[in-house]
Amino acid sequence: MQYAWKLPYGLTLTPGVKYVSFERNLNSPLNQKSGTAADFSHTWTKVLPSLTLHEQINHDWSAYAQYAQGFLAPNLNVFYVPNASVSGQPSPEQTDNYQLGTTYKTDRLTISADLYYINFRNAVTSTTVGGNTVFSNAGGAVYKGFETEATFYAGYGFSLYGNLTFNSAKQKDTGDWMPNAPRQTAALGVIYERGPLHGSLISKFVGHQFGDTGDQQPIGGFMVTNLAAAYTIKSPTTWMRNTRVGLEVDNLFNRTSIDGLAGYTAQDNTPLYWTIPGRAVFATVSTDF
């Protein structure tokens, strides 16, 4: 529930509130991972307030400030233990989210930027050893950073697109970097849309991160380029409309950089890694009737 309150000077104040009730039921003669019977249920509830202040500075330019609380119930796989009913109820992840941003939009240029700050409580991390995944409560964490995005129409159907983020994600108690949280991300590419033809060529960069807690298992940055094209036929037959034929190539240059920690071996704790999936080509045909 929310209400938009129009104020003078182009201001709009929007308070809101949401009630979340999430029930998890686990009733199985053979629980995954543990291999034992499971009969367990639990309900998590939370009231989530929010507040947004929006200012329309002029026809092209606006700014906003936002606050909202977030809530995420524990994943089902944290209950894959011998006796979920007596193993304690994992605390839900909760956040206080703050964002301050601005957007400028004309016929040819759209650009936006924002600062964000997220106060995390009960942040859940996981470690896999010998195929067994152990979940841990990392306690408090703070995610903060800057992000910006822009699209410029260059003419003849072509637009230039880019985005850039600088991020920080650290545990409160230790100051260590949270796992799987890159320091930077970026994207740059060209988008084409004119008549029935659509296409894009976009390269995405993910910066340095750590695969495990305690600033362990550093993973370098990597880049992936994706290509997509589609052609739309408005009415190929009397009973078909907007038939779209598309081709997509993911990881165009077939990069195989390491992009994540898969876990450790049980025998000697040797780290294992995931790599970017190799080049993949998809052809699609869709239509409306």
PDB file of C-alpha atoms in Angstrom:
ATOM      1  CA  MET A   1       0.000   0.000   0.000  1.00  0.00           C
ATOM      2  CA  GLN A   2       1.315   3.442  -0.898  1.00  0.00           C
ATOM      3  CA  TYR A   3       0.075   6.983  -1.386  1.00  0.00           C
ATOM      4  CA  ALA A   4       1.507   9.668  -3.691  1.00  0.00           C
ATOM      5  CA  TRP A   5       1.244  13.089  -2.041  1.00  0.00           C
ATOM      6  CA  LYS A   6       1.681  15.990  -4.482  1.00  0.00           C
ATOM      7  CA  LEU A   7       3.586  18.917  -2.965  1.00  0.00           C
ATOM      8  CA  PRO A   8       4.570  22.372  -4.290  1.00  0.00           C
ATOM      9  CA  TYR A   9       7.682  22.968  -6.424  1.00  0.00           C
ATOM     10  CA  GLY A  10       7.331  19.718  -8.370  1.00  0.00           C
ATOM     11  CA  LEU A  11       7.756  17.506  -5.305  1.00  0.00           C
ATOM     12  CA  THR A  12       5.959  14.204  -4.757  1.00  0.00           C
ATOM     13  CA  LEU A  13       6.202  12.352  -1.440  1.00  0.00           C
ATOM     14  CA  THR A  14       5.224   8.673  -1.560  1.00  0.00           C
ATOM     15  CA  PRO A  15       5.089   6.763   1.737  1.00  0.00           C
ATOM     16  CA  GLY A  16       4.297   3.066   1.605  1.00  0.00           C
ATOM     17  CA  VAL A  17       4.076  -0.077   3.685  1.00  0.00           C
ATOM     18  CA  LYS A  18       4.033  -3.773   2.829  1.00  0.00           C
ATOM     19  CA  TYR A  19       3.372  -6.792   5.022  1.00  0.00           C
ATOM     20  CA  VAL A  20       5.202 -10.010   4.150  1.00  0.00           C
ATOM     21  CA  SER A  21       4.298 -13.443   5.495  1.00  0.00           C
ATOM     22  CA  PHE A  22       6.377 -16.322   4.159  1.00  0.00           C
ATOM     23  CA  GLU A  23       5.669 -19.911   5.183  1.00  0.00           C
ATOM     24  CA  ARG A  24       8.118 -22.726   4.536  1.00  0.00           C
ATOM     25  CA  ASN A  25       6.863 -26.339   4.742  1.00  0.00           C
ATOM     26  CA  LEU A  26       9.141 -29.344   4.477  1.00  0.00           C
ATOM     27  CA  ASN A  27       7.438 -32.745   4.641  1.00  0.00           C
ATOM     28  CA  SER A  28       9.346 -35.561   2.999  1.00  0.00           C
ATOM     29  CA  PRO A  29      10.158 -39.203   3.812  1.00  0.00           C
ATOM     30  CA  LEU A  30      13.625 -38.580   2.367  1.00  0.00           C
ATOM     31  CA  ASN A  31      15.092 -35.108   2.794  1.00  0.00           C
ATOM     32  CA  GLN A  32      17.669 -33.991   0.260  1.00  0.00           C
ATOM     33  CA  LYS A  33      21.323 -34.158   1.316  1.00  0.00           C
ATOM     34  CA  SER A  34      20.581 -35.587   4.795  1.00  0.00           C
ATOM     35  CA  GLY A  35      18.737 -38.672   3.508  1.00  0.00           C
ATOM     36  CA  THR A  36      16.457 -38.703   6.555  1.00  0.00           C
ATOM     37  CA  ALA A  37      12.760 -38.000   7.005  1.00  0.00           C
ATOM     38  CA  ALA A  38      11.750 -34.356   7.452  1.00  0.00           C
ATOM     39  CA  ASP A  39       8.593 -32.800   8.863  1.00  0.00           C
ATOM     40  CA  PHE A  40       9.090 -29.096   9.467  1.00  0.00           C
ATOM     41  CA  SER A  41       7.331 -25.785   8.960  1.00  0.00           C
ATOM     42  CA  HIS A  42       8.036 -22.192   9.912  1.00  0.00           C
ATOM     43  CA  THR A  43       6.586 -18.778   9.079  1.00  0.00           C
ATOM     44  CA  TRP A  44       8.529 -15.528   8.849  1.00  0.00           C
ATOM     45  CA  THR A  45       6.699 -12.194   8.921  1.00  0.00           C
ATOM     46  CA  LYS A  46       7.826  -8.608   8.511  1.00  0.00           C
ATOM     47  CA  VAL A  47       6.334  -5.140   8.010  1.00  0.00           C
ATOM     48  CA  LEU A  48       8.325  -3.290   5.330  1.00  0.00           C
ATOM     49  CA  PRO A  49       7.997   0.520   5.211  1.00  0.00           C
ATOM     50  CA  SER A  50       9.199   2.677   2.327  1.00  0.00           C
ATOM     51  CA  LEU A  51       9.449   6.380   1.524  1.00  0.00           C
ATOM     52  CA  THR A  52      10.225   8.137  -1.766  1.00  0.00           C
ATOM     53  CA  LEU A  53      10.691  11.858  -2.427  1.00  0.00           C
ATOM     54  CA  HIS A  54      10.657  12.768  -6.129  1.00  0.00           C
ATOM     55  CA  GLU A  55      11.359  16.212  -7.583  1.00  0.00           C
ATOM     56  CA  GLN A  56      10.625  17.186 -11.177  1.00  0.00           C
ATOM     57  CA  ILE A  57      13.243  19.923 -11.519  1.00  0.00           C
ATOM     58  CA  ASN A  58      12.255  20.758 -15.093  1.00  0.00           C
ATOM     59  CA  HIS A  59      10.804  19.017 -18.141  1.00  0.00           C
ATOM     60  CA  ASP A  60      13.966  16.957 -18.739  1.00  0.00           C
ATOM     61  CA  TRP A  61      15.517  16.622 -15.295  1.00  0.00           C
ATOM     62  CA  SER A  62      14.318  14.884 -12.131  1.00  0.00           C
ATOM     63  CA  ALA A  63      15.814  13.751  -8.832  1.00  0.00           C
ATOM     64  CA  TYR A  64      14.750  11.367  -6.101  1.00  0.00           C
ATOM     65  CA  ALA A  65      15.597  10.051  -2.648  1.00  0.00           C
ATOM     66  CA  GLN A  66      14.385   6.647  -1.467  1.00  0.00           C
ATOM     67  CA  TYR A  67      14.305   4.543   1.670  1.00  0.00           C
ATOM     68  CA  ALA A  68      12.949   1.007   1.886  1.00  0.00           C
ATOM     69  CA  GLN A  69      13.339  -2.054   4.057  1.00  0.00           C
ATOM     70  CA  GLY A  70      14.013  -5.460   2.522  1.00  0.00           C
ATOM     71  CA  PHE A  71      13.389  -8.993   3.718  1.00  0.00           C
ATOM     72  CA  LEU A  72      14.387 -12.437   2.407  1.00  0.00           C
ATOM     73  CA  ALA A  73      13.382 -15.708   4.072  1.00  0.00           C
ATOM     74  CA  PRO A  74      16.030 -18.459   4.286  1.00  0.00           C
ATOM     75  CA  ASN A  75      16.502 -20.547   1.167  1.00  0.00           C
ATOM     76  CA  LEU A  76      15.023 -24.034   1.200  1.00  0.00           C
ATOM     77  CA  ASN A  77      18.418 -25.701   0.946  1.00  0.00           C
ATOM     78  CA  VAL A  78      19.519 -24.411   4.367  1.00  0.00           C
ATOM     79  CA  PHE A  79      17.098 -26.975   5.825  1.00  0.00           C
ATOM     80  CA  TYR A  80      18.786 -29.949   4.164  1.00  0.00           C
ATOM     81  CA  VAL A  81      20.084 -31.104   7.569  1.00  0.00           C
ATOM     82  CA  PRO A  82      19.339 -34.230   9.655  1.00  0.00           C
ATOM     83  CA  ASN A  83      16.667 -32.528  11.806  1.00  0.00           C
ATOM     84  CA  ALA A  84      15.511 -29.136  10.588  1.00  0.00           C
ATOM     85  CA  SER A  85      13.009 -28.733  13.409  1.00  0.00           C
ATOM     86  CA  VAL A  86      15.737 -28.699  16.092  1.00  0.00           C
ATOM     87  CA  SER A  87      18.590 -27.138  14.108  1.00  0.00           C
ATOM     88  CA  GLY A  88      17.427 -23.617  14.889  1.00  0.00           C
ATOM     89  CA  GLN A  89      15.419 -21.267  12.716  1.00  0.00           C
ATOM     90  CA  PRO A  90      17.799 -19.357  10.422  1.00  0.00           C
ATOM     91  CA  SER A  91      17.237 -15.636  10.696  1.00  0.00           C
ATOM     92  CA  PRO A  92      15.908 -13.959   7.547  1.00  0.00           C
ATOM     93  CA  GLU A  93      18.160 -11.543   5.714  1.00  0.00           C
ATOM     94  CA  GLN A  94      17.038  -7.950   6.313  1.00  0.00           C
ATOM     95  CA  THR A  95      18.152  -4.684   4.773  1.00  0.00           C
ATOM     96  CA  ASP A  96      17.737  -0.942   5.124  1.00  0.00           C
ATOM     97  CA  ASN A  97      18.123   0.531   1.645  1.00  0.00           C
ATOM     98  CA  TYR A  98      18.951   4.175   0.895  1.00  0.00           C
ATOM     99  CA  GLN A  99      19.274   5.648  -2.594  1.00  0.00           C
ATOM    100  CA  LEU A 100      19.815   9.165  -3.923  1.00  0.00           C
ATOM    101  CA  GLY A 101      19.692   9.676  -7.658  1.00  0.00           C
ATOM    102  CA  THR A 102      18.918  11.830 -10.653  1.00  0.00           C
ATOM    103  CA  THR A 103      17.772  11.320 -14.256  1.00  0.00           C
ATOM    104  CA  TYR A 104      18.105  13.569 -17.297  1.00  0.00           C
ATOM    105  CA  LYS A 105      16.165  12.671 -20.448  1.00  0.00           C
ATOM    106  CA  THR A 106      15.804  14.322 -23.847  1.00  0.00           C
ATOM    107  CA  ASP A 107      14.828  13.004 -27.263  1.00  0.00           C
ATOM    108  CA  ARG A 108      18.395  11.781 -27.898  1.00  0.00           C
ATOM    109  CA  LEU A 109      20.048  11.404 -24.510  1.00  0.00           C
ATOM    110  CA  THR A 110      19.037   9.567 -21.355  1.00  0.00           C
ATOM    111  CA  ILE A 111      21.466   9.581 -18.443  1.00  0.00           C
ATOM    112  CA  SER A 112      21.007   8.613 -14.810  1.00  0.00           C
ATOM    113  CA  ALA A 113      23.226   8.326 -11.757  1.00  0.00           C
ATOM    114  CA  ASP A 114      22.712   7.366  -8.141  1.00  0.00           C
ATOM    115  CA  LEU A 115      24.411   6.687  -4.834  1.00  0.00           C
ATOM    116  CA  TYR A 116      23.242   3.719  -2.777  1.00  0.00           C
ATOM    117  CA  TYR A 117      23.792   2.483   0.771  1.00  0.00           C
ATOM    118  CA  ILE A 118      22.472  -0.875   2.038  1.00  0.00           C
ATOM    119  CA  ASN A 119      22.712  -1.883   5.687  1.00  0.00           C
ATOM    120  CA  PHE A 120      22.556  -5.693   5.697  1.00  0.00           C
ATOM    121  CA  ARG A 121      21.600  -7.813   8.717  1.00  0.00           C
ATOM    122  CA  ASN A 122      21.982 -11.601   8.852  1.00  0.00           C
ATOM    123  CA  ALA A 123      23.835 -11.757   5.541  1.00  0.00           C
ATOM    124  CA  VAL A 124      24.073 -15.424   4.533  1.00  0.00           C
ATOM    125  CA  THR A 125      27.226 -16.839   2.941  1.00  0.00           C
ATOM    126  CA  SER A 126      27.992 -20.400   1.857  1.00  0.00           C
ATOM    127  CA  THR A 127      31.048 -22.622   1.421  1.00  0.00           C
ATOM    128  CA  THR A 128      31.132 -25.931  -0.466  1.00  0.00           C
ATOM    129  CA  VAL A 129      33.615 -28.627   0.609  1.00  0.00           C
ATOM    130  CA  GLY A 130      33.563 -32.041  -1.016  1.00  0.00           C
ATOM    131  CA  GLY A 131      30.174 -31.350  -2.558  1.00  0.00           C
ATOM    132  CA  ASN A 132      28.599 -30.432   0.791  1.00  0.00           C
ATOM    133  CA  THR A 133      27.469 -26.824   1.154  1.00  0.00           C
ATOM    134  CA  VAL A 134      27.598 -25.155   4.566  1.00  0.00           C
ATOM    135  CA  PHE A 135      25.618 -21.942   5.124  1.00  0.00           C
ATOM    136  CA  SER A 136      26.827 -19.330   7.605  1.00  0.00           C
ATOM    137  CA  ASN A 137      25.420 -16.111   9.013  1.00  0.00           C
ATOM    138  CA  ALA A 138      28.018 -13.442   8.259  1.00  0.00           C
ATOM    139  CA  GLY A 139      26.184 -10.969  10.498  1.00  0.00           C
ATOM    140  CA  GLY A 140      26.107  -7.344   9.457  1.00  0.00           C
ATOM    141  CA  ALA A 141      27.403  -6.032   6.159  1.00  0.00           C
ATOM    142  CA  VAL A 142      27.349  -2.715   4.332  1.00  0.00           C
ATOM    143  CA  TYR A 143      26.935  -2.442   0.576  1.00  0.00           C
ATOM    144  CA  LYS A 144      27.462   1.004  -0.921  1.00  0.00           C
ATOM    145  CA  GLY A 145      28.501   2.580  -4.160  1.00  0.00           C
ATOM    146  CA  PHE A 146      27.857   4.710  -7.205  1.00  0.00           C
ATOM    147  CA  GLU A 147      26.211   3.692 -10.466  1.00  0.00           C
ATOM    148  CA  THR A 148      25.480   5.489 -13.697  1.00  0.00           C
ATOM    149  CA  GLU A 149      23.902   4.607 -17.036  1.00  0.00           C
ATOM    150  CA  ALA A 150      23.471   6.440 -20.335  1.00  0.00           C
ATOM    151  CA  THR A 151      21.978   5.924 -23.780  1.00  0.00           C
ATOM    152  CA  PHE A 152      22.660   8.312 -26.675  1.00  0.00           C
ATOM    153  CA  TYR A 153      20.786   8.139 -29.975  1.00  0.00           C
ATOM    154  CA  ALA A 154      23.366   8.705 -32.705  1.00  0.00           C
ATOM    155  CA  GLY A 155      20.973   8.598 -35.651  1.00  0.00           C
ATOM    156  CA  TYR A 156      19.962   6.173 -38.425  1.00  0.00           C
ATOM    157  CA  GLY A 157      18.655   3.710 -35.822  1.00  0.00           C
ATOM    158  CA  PHE A 158      21.908   3.488 -33.846  1.00  0.00           C
ATOM    159  CA  SER A 159      22.212   4.180 -30.110  1.00  0.00           C
ATOM    160  CA  LEU A 160      25.294   4.059 -27.914  1.00  0.00           C
ATOM    161  CA  TYR A 161      24.817   2.492 -24.497  1.00  0.00           C
ATOM    162  CA  GLY A 162      27.013   2.342 -21.401  1.00  0.00           C
ATOM    163  CA  ASN A 163      26.864   1.817 -17.656  1.00  0.00           C
ATOM    164  CA  LEU A 164      29.418   1.895 -14.850  1.00  0.00           C
ATOM    165  CA  THR A 165      29.347   1.034 -11.146  1.00  0.00           C
ATOM    166  CA  PHE A 166      31.819   1.346  -8.283  1.00  0.00           C
ATOM    167  CA  ASN A 167      30.903  -0.862  -5.344  1.00  0.00           C
ATOM    168  CA  SER A 168      31.942  -1.636  -1.787  1.00  0.00           C
ATOM    169  CA  ALA A 169      30.615  -4.656   0.133  1.00  0.00           C
ATOM    170  CA  LYS A 170      32.208  -5.344   3.515  1.00  0.00           C
ATOM    171  CA  GLN A 171      31.407  -7.197   6.714  1.00  0.00           C
ATOM    172  CA  LYS A 172      30.881  -4.875   9.655  1.00  0.00           C
ATOM    173  CA  ASP A 173      32.813  -6.871  12.249  1.00  0.00           C
ATOM    174  CA  THR A 174      35.937  -7.695  10.245  1.00  0.00           C
ATOM    175  CA  GLY A 175      36.006  -5.192   7.394  1.00  0.00           C
ATOM    176  CA  ASP A 176      36.536  -8.117   5.004  1.00  0.00           C
ATOM    177  CA  TRP A 177      35.044  -8.017   1.543  1.00  0.00           C
ATOM    178  CA  MET A 178      31.824  -9.978   1.066  1.00  0.00           C
ATOM    179  CA  PRO A 179      32.191 -12.899  -1.366  1.00  0.00           C
ATOM    180  CA  ASN A 180      30.905 -12.635  -4.936  1.00  0.00           C
ATOM    181  CA  ALA A 181      30.673  -8.836  -4.792  1.00  0.00           C
ATOM    182  CA  PRO A 182      32.701  -7.192  -7.616  1.00  0.00           C
ATOM    183  CA  ARG A 183      34.414  -3.855  -7.033  1.00  0.00           C
ATOM    184  CA  GLN A 184      33.345  -2.531 -10.436  1.00  0.00           C
ATOM    185  CA  THR A 185      31.003  -3.465 -13.254  1.00  0.00           C
ATOM    186  CA  ALA A 186      30.632  -1.850 -16.650  1.00  0.00           C
ATOM    187  CA  ALA A 187      28.959  -2.308 -20.005  1.00  0.00           C
ATOM    188  CA  LEU A 188      29.464  -0.651 -23.369  1.00  0.00           C
ATOM    189  CA  GLY A 189      27.794  -1.312 -26.669  1.00  0.00           C
ATOM    190  CA  VAL A 190      25.741  -0.373 -29.687  1.00  0.00           C
ATOM    191  CA  ILE A 191      21.998  -0.882 -30.089  1.00  0.00           C
ATOM    192  CA  TYR A 192      20.219  -0.765 -33.456  1.00  0.00           C
ATOM    193  CA  GLU A 193      16.464  -0.395 -33.888  1.00  0.00           C
ATOM    194  CA  ARG A 194      14.934   0.759 -37.141  1.00  0.00           C
ATOM    195  CA  GLY A 195      11.864  -0.609 -38.812  1.00  0.00           C
ATOM    196  CA  PRO A 196      11.646  -4.394 -38.527  1.00  0.00           C
ATOM    197  CA  LEU A 197      15.329  -4.892 -37.678  1.00  0.00           C
ATOM    198  CA  HIS A 198      16.663  -4.905 -34.124  1.00  0.00           C
ATOM    199  CA  GLY A 199      20.168  -5.698 -32.921  1.00  0.00           C
ATOM    200  CA  SER A 200      22.752  -5.127 -30.210  1.00  0.00           C
ATOM    201  CA  LEU A 201      26.435  -5.703 -29.556  1.00  0.00           C
ATOM    202  CA  ILE A 202      27.278  -5.214 -25.875  1.00  0.00           C
ATOM    203  CA  SER A 203      30.394  -6.018 -23.852  1.00  0.00           C
ATOM    204  CA  LYS A 204      30.002  -6.486 -20.102  1.00  0.00           C
ATOM    205  CA  PHE A 205      32.844  -6.238 -17.586  1.00  0.00           C
ATOM    206  CA  VAL A 206      32.854  -7.639 -14.034  1.00  0.00           C
ATOM    207  CA  GLY A 207      35.684  -6.463 -11.793  1.00  0.00           C
ATOM    208  CA  HIS A 208      37.822  -8.043  -9.086  1.00  0.00           C
ATOM    209  CA  GLN A 209      36.047  -9.966  -6.329  1.00  0.00           C
ATOM    210  CA  PHE A 210      36.649 -12.613  -3.680  1.00  0.00           C
ATOM    211  CA  GLY A 211      35.171 -16.099  -3.871  1.00  0.00           C
ATOM    212  CA  ASP A 212      35.163 -16.740  -0.111  1.00  0.00           C
ATOM    213  CA  THR A 213      34.941 -14.874   3.175  1.00  0.00           C
ATOM    214  CA  GLY A 214      38.066 -13.507   4.852  1.00  0.00           C
ATOM    215  CA  ASP A 215      39.285 -11.953   1.576  1.00  0.00           C
ATOM    216  CA  GLN A 216      40.188 -15.424   0.326  1.00  0.00           C
ATOM    217  CA  GLN A 217      40.260 -16.780  -3.236  1.00  0.00           C
ATOM    218  CA  PRO A 218      40.645 -13.554  -5.238  1.00  0.00           C
ATOM    219  CA  ILE A 219      39.061 -13.678  -8.684  1.00  0.00           C
ATOM    220  CA  GLY A 220      40.202 -11.296 -11.393  1.00  0.00           C
ATOM    221  CA  GLY A 221      37.983  -9.243 -13.633  1.00  0.00           C
ATOM    222  CA  PHE A 222      36.558 -10.607 -16.863  1.00  0.00           C
ATOM    223  CA  MET A 223      34.626  -9.404 -19.892  1.00  0.00           C
ATOM    224  CA  VAL A 224      31.952 -11.056 -22.027  1.00  0.00           C
ATOM    225  CA  THR A 225      30.550  -9.802 -25.343  1.00  0.00           C
ATOM    226  CA  ASN A 226      27.057 -10.728 -26.530  1.00  0.00           C
ATOM    227  CA  LEU A 227      25.552 -10.240 -29.990  1.00  0.00           C
ATOM    228  CA  ALA A 228      21.839 -10.293 -30.791  1.00  0.00           C
ATOM    229  CA  ALA A 229      19.769  -9.593 -33.897  1.00  0.00           C
ATOM    230  CA  ALA A 230      16.104  -9.999 -34.773  1.00  0.00           C
ATOM    231  CA  TYR A 231      13.789  -9.296 -37.678  1.00  0.00           C
ATOM    232  CA  THR A 232      10.037  -8.789 -37.254  1.00  0.00           C
ATOM    233  CA  ILE A 233       7.526  -9.660 -39.983  1.00  0.00           C
ATOM    234  CA  LYS A 234       4.249  -7.940 -39.187  1.00  0.00           C
ATOM    235  CA  SER A 235       1.759 -10.255 -40.952  1.00  0.00           C
ATOM    236  CA  PRO A 236       3.333 -13.208 -42.771  1.00  0.00           C
ATOM    237  CA  THR A 237      -0.094 -14.917 -43.015  1.00  0.00           C
ATOM    238  CA  THR A 238      -3.698 -14.028 -42.242  1.00  0.00           C
ATOM    239  CA  TRP A 239      -3.506 -15.885 -38.908  1.00  0.00           C
ATOM    240  CA  MET A 240       0.002 -14.866 -37.809  1.00  0.00           C
ATOM    241  CA  ARG A 241       1.108 -11.423 -36.570  1.00  0.00           C
ATOM    242  CA  ASN A 242       4.445  -9.950 -35.523  1.00  0.00           C
ATOM    243  CA  THR A 243       6.503 -13.011 -36.338  1.00  0.00           C
ATOM    244  CA  ARG A 244       9.985 -12.466 -34.927  1.00  0.00           C
ATOM    245  CA  VAL A 245      13.062 -14.346 -36.146  1.00  0.00           C
ATOM    246  CA  GLY A 246      16.080 -13.913 -33.891  1.00  0.00           C
ATOM    247  CA  LEU A 247      19.698 -14.957 -33.539  1.00  0.00           C
ATOM    248  CA  GLU A 248      21.740 -14.551 -30.354  1.00  0.00           C
ATOM    249  CA  VAL A 249      25.406 -15.317 -29.723  1.00  0.00           C
ATOM    250  CA  ASP A 250      26.433 -15.303 -26.066  1.00  0.00           C
ATOM    251  CA  ASN A 251      30.151 -14.986 -25.271  1.00  0.00           C
ATOM    252  CA  LEU A 252      30.954 -14.053 -28.854  1.00  0.00           C
ATOM    253  CA  PHE A 253      34.740 -14.344 -28.407  1.00  0.00           C
ATOM    254  CA  ASN A 254      34.525 -17.625 -26.453  1.00  0.00           C
ATOM    255  CA  ARG A 255      36.246 -16.328 -23.305  1.00  0.00           C
ATOM    256  CA  THR A 256      36.705 -18.919 -20.539  1.00  0.00           C
ATOM    257  CA  SER A 257      37.860 -16.755 -17.621  1.00  0.00           C
ATOM    258  CA  ILE A 258      37.295 -17.856 -14.023  1.00  0.00           C
ATOM    259  CA  ASP A 259      34.141 -16.194 -12.719  1.00  0.00           C
ATOM    260  CA  GLY A 260      33.473 -17.843  -9.353  1.00  0.00           C
ATOM    261  CA  LEU A 261      34.561 -20.239  -6.613  1.00  0.00           C
ATOM    262  CA  ALA A 262      32.892 -23.652  -6.939  1.00  0.00           C
ATOM    263  CA  GLY A 263      34.137 -24.908  -3.550  1.00  0.00           C
ATOM    264  CA  TYR A 264      36.961 -27.022  -2.143  1.00  0.00           C
ATOM    265  CA  THR A 265      37.975 -30.663  -2.343  1.00  0.00           C
ATOM    266  CA  ALA A 266      37.301 -32.735   0.780  1.00  0.00           C
ATOM    267  CA  GLN A 267      40.732 -34.374   0.879  1.00  0.00           C
ATOM    268  CA  ASP A 268      43.136 -31.424   0.860  1.00  0.00           C
ATOM    269  CA  ASN A 269      40.911 -28.337   0.618  1.00  0.00           C
ATOM    270  CA  THR A 270      42.073 -27.518  -2.907  1.00  0.00           C
ATOM    271  CA  PRO A 271      39.963 -24.698  -4.373  1.00  0.00           C
ATOM    272  CA  LEU A 272      37.765 -25.423  -7.381  1.00  0.00           C
ATOM    273  CA  TYR A 273      36.501 -22.749  -9.755  1.00  0.00           C
ATOM    274  CA  TRP A 274      33.696 -22.016 -12.183  1.00  0.00           C
ATOM    275  CA  THR A 275      34.502 -20.546 -15.586  1.00  0.00           C
ATOM    276  CA  ILE A 276      32.401 -18.516 -17.994  1.00  0.00           C
ATOM    277  CA  PRO A 277      30.299 -20.808 -20.231  1.00  0.00           C
ATOM    278  CA  GLY A 278      31.731 -20.985 -23.730  1.00  0.00           C
ATOM    279  CA  ARG A 279      30.195 -19.501 -26.826  1.00  0.00           C
ATOM    280  CA  ALA A 280      26.523 -20.368 -27.282  1.00  0.00           C
ATOM    281  CA  VAL A 281      24.338 -19.700 -30.320  1.00  0.00           C
ATOM    282  CA  PHE A 282      20.535 -19.508 -30.093  1.00  0.00           C
ATOM    283  CA  ALA A 283      17.999 -19.153 -32.898  1.00  0.00           C
ATOM    284  CA  THR A 284      14.407 -18.259 -32.047  1.00  0.00           C
ATOM    285  CA  VAL A 285      11.121 -17.885 -33.871  1.00  0.00           C
ATOM    286  CA  SER A 286       8.048 -16.419 -32.175  1.00  0.00           C
ATOM    287  CA  THR A 287       4.691 -15.173 -33.376  1.00  0.00           C
ATOM    288  CA  ASP A 288       1.362 -13.775 -32.193  1.00  0.00           C
ATOM    289  CA  PHE A 289      -1.896 -15.377 -33.287  1.00  0.00           C
TER     290      PHE A 289
END
